[in-house]
Amino acid sequence: MEAAVLDTLDPLIGALRERGYAVVGPMVRDGVIRFAELDSAADLPVGRADEQAPGVYRLHERGELVFGFAASPDSVKRWTHPPRSTLFRMRDGVPEPAAVRAPKVALLGVRACDLAALAVQDRVFLGGRHPDEAYRERRAALFLIAVTCAVPGGTCFCASTGTGPRADSGFDLALTELTGPHRFLVEPGGERGAELLAALPSRPAGDADLETARGVGAAAEARMGRHLDLGGVRERLAEGRESPVWNEIASRCLTCANCTMVCPTCFCVTVEDGTSLDDGTAERTERWDSCFTLEFTELGGAPVRSSGAARYRQWLTHKFSTWFDQFGTCGCVGCGRCVTWCPAGIDIIEELERLR
Amino acid sequence: MIPTPYHVRSRRPDRADTVTLTLEPVEGACPSFLPGQFTMLYAPGVGEIPISISGRARSGGYVQTVRAVGAVSRALCRARRGDVVGVRGPFGTHWELAAAHGLDVVVAAGGLGLAPLRPVIRELAAHGARFGRISVIVGARTPSTLMYPRELARWGRDFDVQVTVDHPDRAWKGPTGLITKLVGRIVFEPARTYAFVCGPEVMMRATAGELVRRGVPAGRIALSLERNMKCGIGRCGHCQLGPLFTCLDGPVLTYDKVADLLEVKQL
């Protein structure tokens, strides 16, 4: 199946729902673009654009685009590696594994950086000696609809990390929003996407559609105001463990863990154990954790990383240096979320430059 | 991530705050383990912590020594004979005893660090002919916190066993002070020596440093590292030390791989 053109997204959403998928896409919630279940294309944030800068996120009315905004604080991680999940229950000394919740979800409006993050997650969760079968199940239950970024966010730098703004692979369908007239170029990324696309009322894409679509990604890349020079960063961090810069960053960092929560690749978890008061069933829940908490390294009553400097160093060094040692790839995909959602506006690009 | 139920087959209080448990699966046999590996021990409803395996009981169960320091270890120490606890593992790297064949052997333990080294010492006692001179040096805070005193006395008949304490009581007649002092009181040929070191990190750094100064190659000094762990399988992220996951790449690592990392405070 070749590329096609759709005038509206309702047939796509309807076809996915018919096939048993909950369609999850961008919606305005509490002044922020979040990902939530859509009933129809009318739920999409038409004409909304985000302003993102270090420590800044605001929505504005602007233009006519459906996808005229950049990264949401929600990423695919929320579905592949949920914030909380029950691992097992134990009653009368017998542990019972909890059923894995892997609902069929179609994610509409996934960005190239998020697909890159998914590829990183695959290495983290499936590439090692102890593959995570629950992750495999949840991931297999996803139908991924990418969208080419038309407007780079104010903190994006995916062109520097080679992870966007246009998705090349890793999706079922990829949309590029075109204007004059308003329409969507749809390209299948595999069998599943092609099969679905064939069932939609579309028309074949012409050369002009394809060419205009290429231009969308290229224009976004050209307008991306931020650049990170990754050359030597890995080595710089491995050798810069005693740099005075860490203490200076720590004087601004609130160790609030926002960066790790919004990061699409951060995978650390902790467990919570409890016992039900009704019948004495013991239960274990896994939840997202952050290397910014003191409990994270607690050993014999005291944290190994007691200083904010040590915790910030762990986070940044892990992303850009030791991630390579552990997983053979960079831990950063250039989405800029950690910069936007840092309440102190700490900008990792600037900090990596200062560590030079 | 699902623990296997084990019965507490026996419980032996060692010292004021340590208890040695023998654990056997409710069904089936204990998986085999190598000296130096650990399990994740689960106190139902309370939590799970990494505990090294100190040996195999005659009945086939794991012997594991727990010191009561937090909620989970306190709950495990309170476990009574017949109680059910959860076990995952064994996990992690092991002491490479074969690497020490034909060499002088130094075993250095600080405090509870003797627990993961116990299976090493038992192996040395059983197969002494495979090794050169064997010395065991042990440091404890006080004479009353010294682990396995009876076994130490028994091992002392087979090879040189020396003990030092930080704070002696009136009855103590042995050496006092840091374990590094004992390094100068045992006999070994540094260039042909393999060392097994376990204890608090500051003790391991000092001991490994002293052995290196005396000419033992860093690649022949094995340490067992301790970090916060929630999973034991490289998933929770808590146990990272630079590029290493202590649970997968460790806990046993040679000093040449970690000397630089241990130099950095709060890494």
PDB file of N, CA and C in Angstrom, chain A residues 182-240:
ATOM      1  N   HIS A 182      -6.399  21.847   3.706  1.00  0.00           N
ATOM      2  CA  HIS A 182      -5.988  21.062   4.871  1.00  0.00           C
ATOM      3  C   HIS A 182      -6.238  19.577   4.633  1.00  0.00           C
ATOM      4  N   ARG A 183      -5.226  18.756   4.819  1.00  0.00           N
ATOM      5  CA  ARG A 183      -5.328  17.309   4.584  1.00  0.00           C
ATOM      6  C   ARG A 183      -4.164  16.617   5.286  1.00  0.00           C
ATOM      7  N   PHE A 184      -4.233  15.303   5.312  1.00  0.00           N
ATOM      8  CA  PHE A 184      -3.159  14.526   5.936  1.00  0.00           C
ATOM      9  C   PHE A 184      -2.590  13.537   4.937  1.00  0.00           C
ATOM     10  N   LEU A 185      -1.281  13.566   4.760  1.00  0.00           N
ATOM     11  CA  LEU A 185      -0.624  12.499   4.007  1.00  0.00           C
ATOM     12  C   LEU A 185      -0.419  11.349   5.003  1.00  0.00           C
ATOM     13  N   VAL A 186      -0.824  10.130   4.591  1.00  0.00           N
ATOM     14  CA  VAL A 186      -0.699   8.964   5.467  1.00  0.00           C
ATOM     15  C   VAL A 186       0.221   7.956   4.807  1.00  0.00           C
ATOM     16  N   GLU A 187       1.263   7.561   5.523  1.00  0.00           N
ATOM     17  CA  GLU A 187       2.188   6.562   4.989  1.00  0.00           C
ATOM     18  C   GLU A 187       2.208   5.348   5.914  1.00  0.00           C
ATOM     19  N   PRO A 188       2.027   4.144   5.349  1.00  0.00           N
ATOM     20  CA  PRO A 188       2.066   2.952   6.206  1.00  0.00           C
ATOM     21  C   PRO A 188       3.511   2.578   6.537  1.00  0.00           C
ATOM     22  N   GLY A 189       3.712   2.071   7.776  1.00  0.00           N
ATOM     23  CA  GLY A 189       5.061   1.652   8.181  1.00  0.00           C
ATOM     24  C   GLY A 189       5.197   0.148   8.185  1.00  0.00           C
ATOM     25  N   GLY A 190       4.116  -0.560   7.852  1.00  0.00           N
ATOM     26  CA  GLY A 190       4.175  -2.019   7.837  1.00  0.00           C
ATOM     27  C   GLY A 190       2.823  -2.578   7.452  1.00  0.00           C
ATOM     28  N   GLU A 191       2.730  -3.910   7.535  1.00  0.00           N
ATOM     29  CA  GLU A 191       1.522  -4.634   7.136  1.00  0.00           C
ATOM     30  C   GLU A 191       0.260  -4.109   7.814  1.00  0.00           C
ATOM     31  N   ARG A 192       0.365  -3.998   9.152  1.00  0.00           N
ATOM     32  CA  ARG A 192      -0.807  -3.640   9.941  1.00  0.00           C
ATOM     33  C   ARG A 192      -1.355  -2.281   9.536  1.00  0.00           C
ATOM     34  N   GLY A 193      -0.430  -1.340   9.331  1.00  0.00           N
ATOM     35  CA  GLY A 193      -0.826   0.002   8.940  1.00  0.00           C
ATOM     36  C   GLY A 193      -1.411   0.017   7.545  1.00  0.00           C
ATOM     37  N   ALA A 194      -0.770  -0.739   6.638  1.00  0.00           N
ATOM     38  CA  ALA A 194      -1.242  -0.774   5.253  1.00  0.00           C
ATOM     39  C   ALA A 194      -2.644  -1.352   5.190  1.00  0.00           C
ATOM     40  N   GLU A 195      -2.883  -2.388   5.969  1.00  0.00           N
ATOM     41  CA  GLU A 195      -4.200  -3.050   5.979  1.00  0.00           C
ATOM     42  C   GLU A 195      -5.258  -2.054   6.445  1.00  0.00           C
ATOM     43  N   LEU A 196      -4.957  -1.315   7.478  1.00  0.00           N
ATOM     44  CA  LEU A 196      -5.934  -0.355   8.009  1.00  0.00           C
ATOM     45  C   LEU A 196      -6.171   0.767   7.005  1.00  0.00           C
ATOM     46  N   LEU A 197      -5.072   1.248   6.427  1.00  0.00           N
ATOM     47  CA  LEU A 197      -5.178   2.371   5.485  1.00  0.00           C
ATOM     48  C   LEU A 197      -6.038   1.982   4.277  1.00  0.00           C
ATOM     49  N   ALA A 198      -5.888   0.729   3.838  1.00  0.00           N
ATOM     50  CA  ALA A 198      -6.647   0.266   2.671  1.00  0.00           C
ATOM     51  C   ALA A 198      -8.146   0.300   2.938  1.00  0.00           C
ATOM     52  N   ALA A 199      -8.527   0.210   4.218  1.00  0.00           N
ATOM     53  CA  ALA A 199      -9.946   0.173   4.570  1.00  0.00           C
ATOM     54  C   ALA A 199     -10.541   1.575   4.716  1.00  0.00           C
ATOM     55  N   LEU A 200      -9.699   2.608   4.601  1.00  0.00           N
ATOM     56  CA  LEU A 200     -10.191   3.979   4.820  1.00  0.00           C
ATOM     57  C   LEU A 200     -10.552   4.649   3.503  1.00  0.00           C
ATOM     58  N   PRO A 201     -11.531   5.559   3.550  1.00  0.00           N
ATOM     59  CA  PRO A 201     -11.850   6.321   2.343  1.00  0.00           C
ATOM     60  C   PRO A 201     -10.765   7.369   2.086  1.00  0.00           C
ATOM     61  N   SER A 202      -9.821   7.013   1.251  1.00  0.00           N
ATOM     62  CA  SER A 202      -8.711   7.933   0.986  1.00  0.00           C
ATOM     63  C   SER A 202      -8.505   8.032  -0.506  1.00  0.00           C
ATOM     64  N   ARG A 203      -7.635   8.936  -0.884  1.00  0.00           N
ATOM     65  CA  ARG A 203      -7.235   8.965  -2.303  1.00  0.00           C
ATOM     66  C   ARG A 203      -5.724   8.824  -2.354  1.00  0.00           C
ATOM     67  N   PRO A 204      -5.215   8.292  -3.444  1.00  0.00           N
ATOM     68  CA  PRO A 204      -3.761   8.105  -3.534  1.00  0.00           C
ATOM     69  C   PRO A 204      -3.033   9.447  -3.445  1.00  0.00           C
ATOM     70  N   ALA A 205      -1.880   9.433  -2.830  1.00  0.00           N
ATOM     71  CA  ALA A 205      -1.097  10.662  -2.716  1.00  0.00           C
ATOM     72  C   ALA A 205      -0.433  10.969  -4.044  1.00  0.00           C
ATOM     73  N   GLY A 206      -0.421  12.219  -4.416  1.00  0.00           N
ATOM     74  CA  GLY A 206       0.278  12.630  -5.625  1.00  0.00           C
ATOM     75  C   GLY A 206       1.695  13.062  -5.295  1.00  0.00           C
ATOM     76  N   ASP A 207       2.490  13.265  -6.348  1.00  0.00           N
ATOM     77  CA  ASP A 207       3.870  13.696  -6.135  1.00  0.00           C
ATOM     78  C   ASP A 207       3.938  14.998  -5.355  1.00  0.00           C
ATOM     79  N   ALA A 208       2.970  15.877  -5.613  1.00  0.00           N
ATOM     80  CA  ALA A 208       2.970  17.180  -4.944  1.00  0.00           C
ATOM     81  C   ALA A 208       2.739  16.996  -3.446  1.00  0.00           C
ATOM     82  N   ASP A 209       1.815  16.071  -3.093  1.00  0.00           N
ATOM     83  CA  ASP A 209       1.567  15.797  -1.674  1.00  0.00           C
ATOM     84  C   ASP A 209       2.857  15.311  -0.989  1.00  0.00           C
ATOM     85  N   LEU A 210       3.505  14.360  -1.673  1.00  0.00           N
ATOM     86  CA  LEU A 210       4.715  13.772  -1.086  1.00  0.00           C
ATOM     87  C   LEU A 210       5.803  14.817  -0.913  1.00  0.00           C
ATOM     88  N   GLU A 211       5.938  15.650  -1.923  1.00  0.00           N
ATOM     89  CA  GLU A 211       6.986  16.668  -1.880  1.00  0.00           C
ATOM     90  C   GLU A 211       6.711  17.712  -0.797  1.00  0.00           C
ATOM     91  N   THR A 212       5.435  18.106  -0.709  1.00  0.00           N
ATOM     92  CA  THR A 212       5.076  19.074   0.328  1.00  0.00           C
ATOM     93  C   THR A 212       5.336  18.481   1.709  1.00  0.00           C
ATOM     94  N   ALA A 213       5.016  17.171   1.860  1.00  0.00           N
ATOM     95  CA  ALA A 213       5.210  16.511   3.158  1.00  0.00           C
ATOM     96  C   ALA A 213       6.682  16.500   3.547  1.00  0.00           C
ATOM     97  N   ARG A 214       7.557  16.205   2.566  1.00  0.00           N
ATOM     98  CA  ARG A 214       9.015  16.223   2.859  1.00  0.00           C
ATOM     99  C   ARG A 214       9.410  17.608   3.366  1.00  0.00           C
ATOM    100  N   GLY A 215       8.801  18.593   2.762  1.00  0.00           N
ATOM    101  CA  GLY A 215       9.131  19.974   3.120  1.00  0.00           C
ATOM    102  C   GLY A 215       8.748  20.305   4.559  1.00  0.00           C
ATOM    103  N   VAL A 216       7.676  19.645   5.088  1.00  0.00           N
ATOM    104  CA  VAL A 216       7.214  19.951   6.449  1.00  0.00           C
ATOM    105  C   VAL A 216       8.302  19.615   7.467  1.00  0.00           C
ATOM    106  N   GLY A 217       8.841  18.371   7.350  1.00  0.00           N
ATOM    107  CA  GLY A 217       9.888  17.952   8.273  1.00  0.00           C
ATOM    108  C   GLY A 217      11.143  18.801   8.112  1.00  0.00           C
ATOM    109  N   ALA A 218      11.495  19.060   6.869  1.00  0.00           N
ATOM    110  CA  ALA A 218      12.712  19.836   6.602  1.00  0.00           C
ATOM    111  C   ALA A 218      12.589  21.245   7.178  1.00  0.00           C
ATOM    112  N   ALA A 219      11.381  21.829   7.043  1.00  0.00           N
ATOM    113  CA  ALA A 219      11.181  23.184   7.563  1.00  0.00           C
ATOM    114  C   ALA A 219      11.278  23.187   9.084  1.00  0.00           C
ATOM    115  N   ALA A 220      10.693  22.140   9.717  1.00  0.00           N
ATOM    116  CA  ALA A 220      10.759  22.068  11.183  1.00  0.00           C
ATOM    117  C   ALA A 220      12.207  21.959  11.625  1.00  0.00           C
ATOM    118  N   GLU A 221      12.963  21.155  10.903  1.00  0.00           N
ATOM    119  CA  GLU A 221      14.369  20.988  11.260  1.00  0.00           C
ATOM    120  C   GLU A 221      15.118  22.315  11.129  1.00  0.00           C
ATOM    121  N   ALA A 222      14.820  23.032  10.056  1.00  0.00           N
ATOM    122  CA  ALA A 222      15.499  24.308   9.821  1.00  0.00           C
ATOM    123  C   ALA A 222      15.137  25.331  10.900  1.00  0.00           C
ATOM    124  N   ARG A 223      13.924  25.208  11.428  1.00  0.00           N
ATOM    125  CA  ARG A 223      13.481  26.192  12.414  1.00  0.00           C
ATOM    126  C   ARG A 223      13.830  25.799  13.848  1.00  0.00           C
ATOM    127  N   MET A 224      14.411  24.613  14.017  1.00  0.00           N
ATOM    128  CA  MET A 224      14.753  24.177  15.367  1.00  0.00           C
ATOM    129  C   MET A 224      15.857  25.070  15.901  1.00  0.00           C
ATOM    130  N   GLY A 225      15.562  25.829  16.919  1.00  0.00           N
ATOM    131  CA  GLY A 225      16.501  26.851  17.359  1.00  0.00           C
ATOM    132  C   GLY A 225      17.624  26.321  18.227  1.00  0.00           C
ATOM    133  N   ARG A 226      17.530  25.055  18.601  1.00  0.00           N
ATOM    134  CA  ARG A 226      18.503  24.568  19.578  1.00  0.00           C
ATOM    135  C   ARG A 226      19.367  23.475  18.981  1.00  0.00           C
ATOM    136  N   HIS A 227      20.612  23.464  19.399  1.00  0.00           N
ATOM    137  CA  HIS A 227      21.556  22.504  18.860  1.00  0.00           C
ATOM    138  C   HIS A 227      22.455  21.998  19.986  1.00  0.00           C
ATOM    139  N   LEU A 228      22.633  20.690  20.016  1.00  0.00           N
ATOM    140  CA  LEU A 228      23.545  20.096  20.996  1.00  0.00           C
ATOM    141  C   LEU A 228      24.657  19.406  20.232  1.00  0.00           C
ATOM    142  N   ASP A 229      25.879  19.782  20.547  1.00  0.00           N
ATOM    143  CA  ASP A 229      27.019  19.119  19.921  1.00  0.00           C
ATOM    144  C   ASP A 229      27.366  17.896  20.766  1.00  0.00           C
ATOM    145  N   LEU A 230      26.977  16.711  20.251  1.00  0.00           N
ATOM    146  CA  LEU A 230      27.177  15.481  21.025  1.00  0.00           C
ATOM    147  C   LEU A 230      28.620  14.979  21.007  1.00  0.00           C
ATOM    148  N   GLY A 231      29.443  15.545  20.142  1.00  0.00           N
ATOM    149  CA  GLY A 231      30.836  15.103  20.008  1.00  0.00           C
ATOM    150  C   GLY A 231      31.572  15.180  21.334  1.00  0.00           C
ATOM    151  N   GLY A 232      32.066  14.041  21.798  1.00  0.00           N
ATOM    152  CA  GLY A 232      32.879  14.014  23.019  1.00  0.00           C
ATOM    153  C   GLY A 232      32.084  14.110  24.312  1.00  0.00           C
ATOM    154  N   VAL A 233      30.760  14.214  24.240  1.00  0.00           N
ATOM    155  CA  VAL A 233      29.972  14.369  25.463  1.00  0.00           C
ATOM    156  C   VAL A 233      30.107  13.162  26.377  1.00  0.00           C
ATOM    157  N   ARG A 234      30.038  11.969  25.764  1.00  0.00           N
ATOM    158  CA  ARG A 234      30.133  10.745  26.553  1.00  0.00           C
ATOM    159  C   ARG A 234      31.427  10.707  27.375  1.00  0.00           C
ATOM    160  N   GLU A 235      32.542  11.013  26.722  1.00  0.00           N
ATOM    161  CA  GLU A 235      33.837  10.964  27.383  1.00  0.00           C
ATOM    162  C   GLU A 235      33.950  12.084  28.413  1.00  0.00           C
ATOM    163  N   ARG A 236      33.420  13.268  28.047  1.00  0.00           N
ATOM    164  CA  ARG A 236      33.498  14.434  28.921  1.00  0.00           C
ATOM    165  C   ARG A 236      32.828  14.126  30.266  1.00  0.00           C
ATOM    166  N   LEU A 237      31.697  13.455  30.211  1.00  0.00           N
ATOM    167  CA  LEU A 237      30.978  13.144  31.446  1.00  0.00           C
ATOM    168  C   LEU A 237      31.698  12.057  32.244  1.00  0.00           C
ATOM    169  N   ALA A 238      32.220  11.047  31.532  1.00  0.00           N
ATOM    170  CA  ALA A 238      32.916   9.963  32.235  1.00  0.00           C
ATOM    171  C   ALA A 238      34.145  10.501  32.951  1.00  0.00           C
ATOM    172  N   GLU A 239      34.747  11.541  32.363  1.00  0.00           N
ATOM    173  CA  GLU A 239      35.970  12.088  32.970  1.00  0.00           C
ATOM    174  C   GLU A 239      35.670  13.261  33.887  1.00  0.00           C
ATOM    175  N   GLY A 240      34.425  13.759  33.850  1.00  0.00           N
ATOM    176  CA  GLY A 240      34.113  14.985  34.583  1.00  0.00           C
ATOM    177  C   GLY A 240      33.387  14.774  35.885  1.00  0.00           C
TER     178      GLY A 240
END
